[in-house]
Coordinates of C-alpha atoms and ligand atoms in Angstrom, one line a residue:
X1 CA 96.2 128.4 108.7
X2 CA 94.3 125.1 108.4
X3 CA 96.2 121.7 109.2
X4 CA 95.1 118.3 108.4
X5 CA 96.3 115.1 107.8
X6 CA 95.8 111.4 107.0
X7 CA 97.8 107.9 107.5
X8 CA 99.3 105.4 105.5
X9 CA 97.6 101.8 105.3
X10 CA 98.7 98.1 104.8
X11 CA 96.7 95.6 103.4
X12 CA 97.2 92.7 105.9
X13 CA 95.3 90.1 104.1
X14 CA 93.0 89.7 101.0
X15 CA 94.1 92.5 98.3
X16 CA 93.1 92.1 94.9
X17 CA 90.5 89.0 96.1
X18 CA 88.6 92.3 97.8
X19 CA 88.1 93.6 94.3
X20 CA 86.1 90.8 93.3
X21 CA 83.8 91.0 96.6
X22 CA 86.0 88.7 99.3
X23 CA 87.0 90.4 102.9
X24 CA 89.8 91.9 103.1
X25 CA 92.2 93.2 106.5
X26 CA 93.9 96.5 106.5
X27 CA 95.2 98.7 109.2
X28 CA 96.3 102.3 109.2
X29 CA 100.2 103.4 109.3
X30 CA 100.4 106.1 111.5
X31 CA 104.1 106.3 111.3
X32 CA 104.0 108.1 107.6
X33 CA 101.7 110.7 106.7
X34 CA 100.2 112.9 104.3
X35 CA 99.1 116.4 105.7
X36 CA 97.5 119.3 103.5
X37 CA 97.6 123.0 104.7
X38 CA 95.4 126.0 103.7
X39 CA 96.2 129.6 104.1
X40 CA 93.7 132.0 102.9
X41 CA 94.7 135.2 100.3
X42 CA 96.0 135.4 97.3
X43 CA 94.9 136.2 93.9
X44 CA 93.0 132.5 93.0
X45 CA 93.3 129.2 94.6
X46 CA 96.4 127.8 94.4
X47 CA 97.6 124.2 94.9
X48 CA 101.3 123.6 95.9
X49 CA 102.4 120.0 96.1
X50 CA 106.4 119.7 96.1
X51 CA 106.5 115.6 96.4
X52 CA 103.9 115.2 93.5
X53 CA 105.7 118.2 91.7
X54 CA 102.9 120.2 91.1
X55 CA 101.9 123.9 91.5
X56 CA 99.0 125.4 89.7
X57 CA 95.8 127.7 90.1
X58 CA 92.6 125.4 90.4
X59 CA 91.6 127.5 87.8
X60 CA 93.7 126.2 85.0
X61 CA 93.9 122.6 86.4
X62 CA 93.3 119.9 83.7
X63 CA 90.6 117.6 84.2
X64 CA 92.5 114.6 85.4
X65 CA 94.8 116.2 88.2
X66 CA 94.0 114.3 91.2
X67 CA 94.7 117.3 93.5
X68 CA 91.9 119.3 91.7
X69 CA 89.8 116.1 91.8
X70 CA 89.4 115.9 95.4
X71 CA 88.9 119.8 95.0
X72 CA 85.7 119.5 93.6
X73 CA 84.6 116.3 95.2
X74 CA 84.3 118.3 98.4
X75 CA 83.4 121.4 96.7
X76 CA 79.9 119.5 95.4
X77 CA 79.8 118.1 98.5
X78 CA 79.5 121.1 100.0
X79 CA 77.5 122.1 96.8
X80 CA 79.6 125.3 96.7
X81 CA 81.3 126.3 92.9
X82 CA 84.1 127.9 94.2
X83 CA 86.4 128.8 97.0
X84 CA 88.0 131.5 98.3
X85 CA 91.5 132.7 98.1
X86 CA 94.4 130.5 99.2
X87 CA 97.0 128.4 99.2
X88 CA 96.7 124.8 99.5
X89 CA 99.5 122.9 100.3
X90 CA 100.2 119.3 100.0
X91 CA 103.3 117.0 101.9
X92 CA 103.3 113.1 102.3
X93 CA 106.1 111.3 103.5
X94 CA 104.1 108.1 102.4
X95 CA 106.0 106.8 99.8
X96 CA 104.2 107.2 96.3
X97 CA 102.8 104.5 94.2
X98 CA 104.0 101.1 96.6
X99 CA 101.0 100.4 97.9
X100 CA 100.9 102.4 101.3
X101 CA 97.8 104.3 100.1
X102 CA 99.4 108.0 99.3
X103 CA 96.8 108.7 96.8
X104 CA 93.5 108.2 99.3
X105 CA 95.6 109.7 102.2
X106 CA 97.0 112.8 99.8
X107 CA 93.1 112.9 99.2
X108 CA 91.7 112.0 102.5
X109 CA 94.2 115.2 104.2
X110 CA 93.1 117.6 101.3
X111 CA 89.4 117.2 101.9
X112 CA 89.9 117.1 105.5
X113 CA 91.5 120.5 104.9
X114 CA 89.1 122.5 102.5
X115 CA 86.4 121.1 105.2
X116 CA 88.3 123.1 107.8
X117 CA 89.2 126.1 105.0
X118 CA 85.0 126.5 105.0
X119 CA 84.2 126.1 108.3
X120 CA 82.3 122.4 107.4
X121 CA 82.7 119.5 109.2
X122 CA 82.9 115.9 107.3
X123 CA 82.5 112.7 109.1
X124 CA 84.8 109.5 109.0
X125 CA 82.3 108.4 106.3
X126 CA 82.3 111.4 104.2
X127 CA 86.1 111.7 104.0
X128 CA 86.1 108.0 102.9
X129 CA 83.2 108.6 100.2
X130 CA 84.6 111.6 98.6
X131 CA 88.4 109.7 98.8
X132 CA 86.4 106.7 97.2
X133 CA 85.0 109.3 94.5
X134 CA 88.5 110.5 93.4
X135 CA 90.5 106.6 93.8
X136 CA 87.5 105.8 91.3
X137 CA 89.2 108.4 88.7
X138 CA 92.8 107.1 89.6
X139 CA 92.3 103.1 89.9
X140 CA 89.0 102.7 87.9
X141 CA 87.9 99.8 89.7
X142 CA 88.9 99.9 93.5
X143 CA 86.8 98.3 96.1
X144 CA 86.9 100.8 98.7
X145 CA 89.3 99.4 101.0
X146 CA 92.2 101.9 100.8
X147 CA 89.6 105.3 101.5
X148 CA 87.5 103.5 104.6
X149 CA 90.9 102.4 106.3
X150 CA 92.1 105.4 105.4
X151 CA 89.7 107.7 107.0
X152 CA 88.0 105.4 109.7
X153 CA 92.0 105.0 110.9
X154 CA 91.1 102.5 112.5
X155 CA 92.0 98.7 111.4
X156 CA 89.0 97.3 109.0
X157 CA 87.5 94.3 108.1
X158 CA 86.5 95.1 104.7
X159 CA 83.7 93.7 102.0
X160 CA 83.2 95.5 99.2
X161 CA 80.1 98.0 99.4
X162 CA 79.2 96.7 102.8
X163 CA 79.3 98.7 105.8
X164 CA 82.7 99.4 108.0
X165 CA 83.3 96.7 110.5
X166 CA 85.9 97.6 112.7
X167 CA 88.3 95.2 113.7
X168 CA 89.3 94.6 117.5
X169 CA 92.7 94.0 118.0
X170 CA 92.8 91.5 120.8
X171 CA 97.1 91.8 121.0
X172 CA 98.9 94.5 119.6
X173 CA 101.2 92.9 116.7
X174 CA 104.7 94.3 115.3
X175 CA 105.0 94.4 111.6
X176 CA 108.5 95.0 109.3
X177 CA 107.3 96.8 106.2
X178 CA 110.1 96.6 103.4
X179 CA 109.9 98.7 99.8
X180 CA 111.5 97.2 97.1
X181 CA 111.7 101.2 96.1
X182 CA 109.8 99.8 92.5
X183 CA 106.5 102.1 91.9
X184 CA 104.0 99.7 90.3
X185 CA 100.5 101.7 89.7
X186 CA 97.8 100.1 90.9
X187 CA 95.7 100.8 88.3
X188 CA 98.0 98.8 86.1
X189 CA 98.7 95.8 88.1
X190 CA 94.8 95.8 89.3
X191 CA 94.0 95.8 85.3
X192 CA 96.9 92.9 84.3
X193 CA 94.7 91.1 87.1
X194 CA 91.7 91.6 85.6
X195 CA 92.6 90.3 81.9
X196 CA 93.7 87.4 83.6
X197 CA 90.7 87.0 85.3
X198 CA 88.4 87.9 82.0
X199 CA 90.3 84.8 79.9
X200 CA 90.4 82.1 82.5
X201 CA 87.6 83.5 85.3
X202 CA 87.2 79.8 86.9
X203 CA 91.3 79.9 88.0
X204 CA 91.2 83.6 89.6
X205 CA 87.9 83.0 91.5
X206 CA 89.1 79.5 92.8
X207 CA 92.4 81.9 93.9
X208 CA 89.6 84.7 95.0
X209 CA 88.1 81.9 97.2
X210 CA 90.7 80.7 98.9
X211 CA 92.2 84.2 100.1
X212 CA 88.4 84.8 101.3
X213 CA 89.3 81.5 103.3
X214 CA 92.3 83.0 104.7
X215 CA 90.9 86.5 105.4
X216 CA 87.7 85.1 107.3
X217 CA 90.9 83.1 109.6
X218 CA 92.8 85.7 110.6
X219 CA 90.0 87.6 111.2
X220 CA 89.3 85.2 114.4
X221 CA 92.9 84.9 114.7
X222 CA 93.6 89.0 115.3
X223 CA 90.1 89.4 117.1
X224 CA 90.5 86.1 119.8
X225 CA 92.9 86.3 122.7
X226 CA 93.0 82.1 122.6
X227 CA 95.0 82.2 118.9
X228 CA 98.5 82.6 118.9
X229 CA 99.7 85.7 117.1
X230 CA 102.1 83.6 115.1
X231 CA 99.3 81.9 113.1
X232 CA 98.6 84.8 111.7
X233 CA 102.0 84.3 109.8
X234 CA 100.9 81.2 108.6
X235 CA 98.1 82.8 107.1
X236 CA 100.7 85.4 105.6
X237 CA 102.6 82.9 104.1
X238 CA 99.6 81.0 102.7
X239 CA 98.1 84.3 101.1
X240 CA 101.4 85.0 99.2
X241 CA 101.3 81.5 97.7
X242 CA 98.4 82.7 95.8
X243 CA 99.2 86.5 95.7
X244 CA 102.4 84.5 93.4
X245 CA 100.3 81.9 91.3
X246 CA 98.0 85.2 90.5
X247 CA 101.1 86.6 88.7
X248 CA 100.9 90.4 91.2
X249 CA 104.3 89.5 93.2
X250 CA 107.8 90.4 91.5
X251 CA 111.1 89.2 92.3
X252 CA 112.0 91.9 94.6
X253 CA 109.7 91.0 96.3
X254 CA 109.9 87.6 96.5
X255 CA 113.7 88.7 98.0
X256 CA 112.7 90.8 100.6
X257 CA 109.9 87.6 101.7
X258 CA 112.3 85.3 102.0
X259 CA 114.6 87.4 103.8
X260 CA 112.4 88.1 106.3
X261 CA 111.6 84.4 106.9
X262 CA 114.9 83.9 107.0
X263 CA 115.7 86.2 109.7
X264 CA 112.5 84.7 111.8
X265 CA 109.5 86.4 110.7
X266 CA 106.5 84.4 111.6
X267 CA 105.2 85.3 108.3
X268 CA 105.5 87.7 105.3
X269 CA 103.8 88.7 102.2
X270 CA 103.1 91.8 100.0
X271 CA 100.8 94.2 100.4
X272 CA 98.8 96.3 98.9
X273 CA 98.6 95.8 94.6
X274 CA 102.3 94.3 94.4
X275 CA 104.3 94.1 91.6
X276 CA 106.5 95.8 93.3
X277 CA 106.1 98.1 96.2
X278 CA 105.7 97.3 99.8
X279 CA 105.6 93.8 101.5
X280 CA 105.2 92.9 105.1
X281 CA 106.6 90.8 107.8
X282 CA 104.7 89.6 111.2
X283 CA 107.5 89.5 113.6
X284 CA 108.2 88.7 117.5
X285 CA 109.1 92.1 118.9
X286 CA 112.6 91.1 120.1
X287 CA 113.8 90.5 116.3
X288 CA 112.1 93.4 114.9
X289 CA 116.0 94.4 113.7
X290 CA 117.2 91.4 112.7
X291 CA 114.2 91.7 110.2
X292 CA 115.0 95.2 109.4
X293 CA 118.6 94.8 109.1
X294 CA 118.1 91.3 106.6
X295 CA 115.6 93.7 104.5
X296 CA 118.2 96.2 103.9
X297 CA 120.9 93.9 103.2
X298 CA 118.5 92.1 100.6
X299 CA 117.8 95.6 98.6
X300 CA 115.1 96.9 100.3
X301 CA 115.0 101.0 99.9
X302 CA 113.0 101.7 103.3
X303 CA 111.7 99.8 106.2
X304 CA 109.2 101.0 108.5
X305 CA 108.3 99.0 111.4
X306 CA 104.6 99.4 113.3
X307 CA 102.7 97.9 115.3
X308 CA 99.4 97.4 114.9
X309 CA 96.3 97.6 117.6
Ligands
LIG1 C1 95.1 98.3 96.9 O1 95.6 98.9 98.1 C2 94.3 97.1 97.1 C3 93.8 96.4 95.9 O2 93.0 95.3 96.4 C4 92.9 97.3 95.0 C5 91.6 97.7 95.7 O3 91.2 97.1 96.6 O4 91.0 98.6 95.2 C6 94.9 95.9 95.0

């Protein structure tokens, strides 16, 4: 039996600007998961996945499953047309769709797999290309952040279709994630974005601008011992502002944010696509649950708290 597996991610600073070529922050979650097992026999190939409710031979998979997708990504990578017999299996406990990267983890664990199924190995830097390969048939336009942070598991500072600069965590920093428990596709709100964009392109690049403004801050801020970690919140705070005047936060959102000020965070914002989804909170580690208990009060349907380093 093969075994392998892949993290979450949050977006700390700079979604949706890193789309249109600004940096962008993300870290890994290595608190929720997606893991994909193989075990060889059986008549064809087939694919199990119970949380995306899917079971079918690769055979007979339509052209845009996902799962089959990132099938045949590797399979060309390994310029191989088929496989052998077995069972693939596919588990996440990342929640789907809210912005905690289950699709390029699901697809990140299932090449890691097949790579073990052959006897292949596939670098940090494969896994992310052939993850970026199937986000490209899911999201359309995605800049790559989700796949390298994903794969790299490592925290990133990220510019589009530059290379991987790894970010060095100079203090370990607690954050409060809270899902609203809405799934908003990012392929939907990433495209609502981009109309906006195409009718009034001076506004949204102004907005672009100013996150990059913010990202290239906290990037000194997380990397030098000399700034406190609580200006990072700041920066939180300032991002969301323009996360909201884009039009990608929601009011549930919104809810949870403010709770989590309210219960002391040093900052909070969304993360990931938004309209709906996850958000985040930087908070000092003695009222981590405060934080957590305000979140649920306020609606939120999970909270995970991490700590990023
Ligand atoms: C999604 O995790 C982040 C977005 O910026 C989309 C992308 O970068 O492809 C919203």
């Amino acid at each position: 039996m093969i075994t392998a597996s892949a993290p979450g991610k949050v977006i700390l600073f700079g979604e949706h600007s890193v789309v249109y070529g600004r940096p962008a922050i993300a870290a890994p979650v290595f608190n929720v998961s997606a893991s994909a097992q193989i075990e060889a026999g059986g008549p064809g190939f087939r694919v199990i996945a119970p949380d995306l409710a899917r079971d079918f031979w690769l055979r007979d998979a339509l052209p845009d499953e996902p799962l089959a997708a990132a099938i045949r990504a590797a399979l060309a990578h390994f310029t191989l047309d088929e496989l052998p017999p077995g069972t693939l299996t596919v588990q996440s406990t990342i929640p789907l769709g809210r912005g905690l990267g289950s699709g390029a983890a699901i697809s990140a664990a299932v090449v890691r797999a097949l790579a073990g199924f052959l006897g292949r190995s596939l670098s940090p830097a494969d896994v992310s290309a052939l993850v970026f390969e199937v986000e490209k048939l899911h999201h359309g336009t995605p800049s790559g952040i989700d796949n390298t942070v994903i794969a790299f598991a490592q925290p990133v500072y990220f510019i589009k279709e530059r290379p991987i600069q790894r970010l060095r965590v100079a203090r370990p920093f607690t954050l409060v994630i809270g899902d609203t428990g809405v799934v908003a596709p990012t392929r939907r709100v990433v495209g609502a974005l981009r109309q906006r964009w195409q009718a009034n392109p001076q506004r949204y690049e102004g907005y672009f601008d100013e996150i990059a403004v913010i990202a290239r801050h906290a990037k000194l801020a997380i990397e030098q011992e000399v700034v406190a970690v609580s200006a990072l919140g700041k920066l939180m705070d300032e991002n969301q502002e323009i996360l909201e005047a884009m039009g990608v936060s929601s009011p549930e959102l919104a809810g949870l944010i403010a709770a989590a000020r309210a219960a002391g965070a040093w900052g909070a914002k969304l993360s990931g696509a938004g309209g709906g989804g996850n958000m985040i909170a930087l908070v000092p580690p003695e009222i981590v649950a405060a934080v957590q208990t305000a979140l649920v009060a306020a609606g939120a349907s999970g909270v995970i708290v991490t700590e990023i380093r």
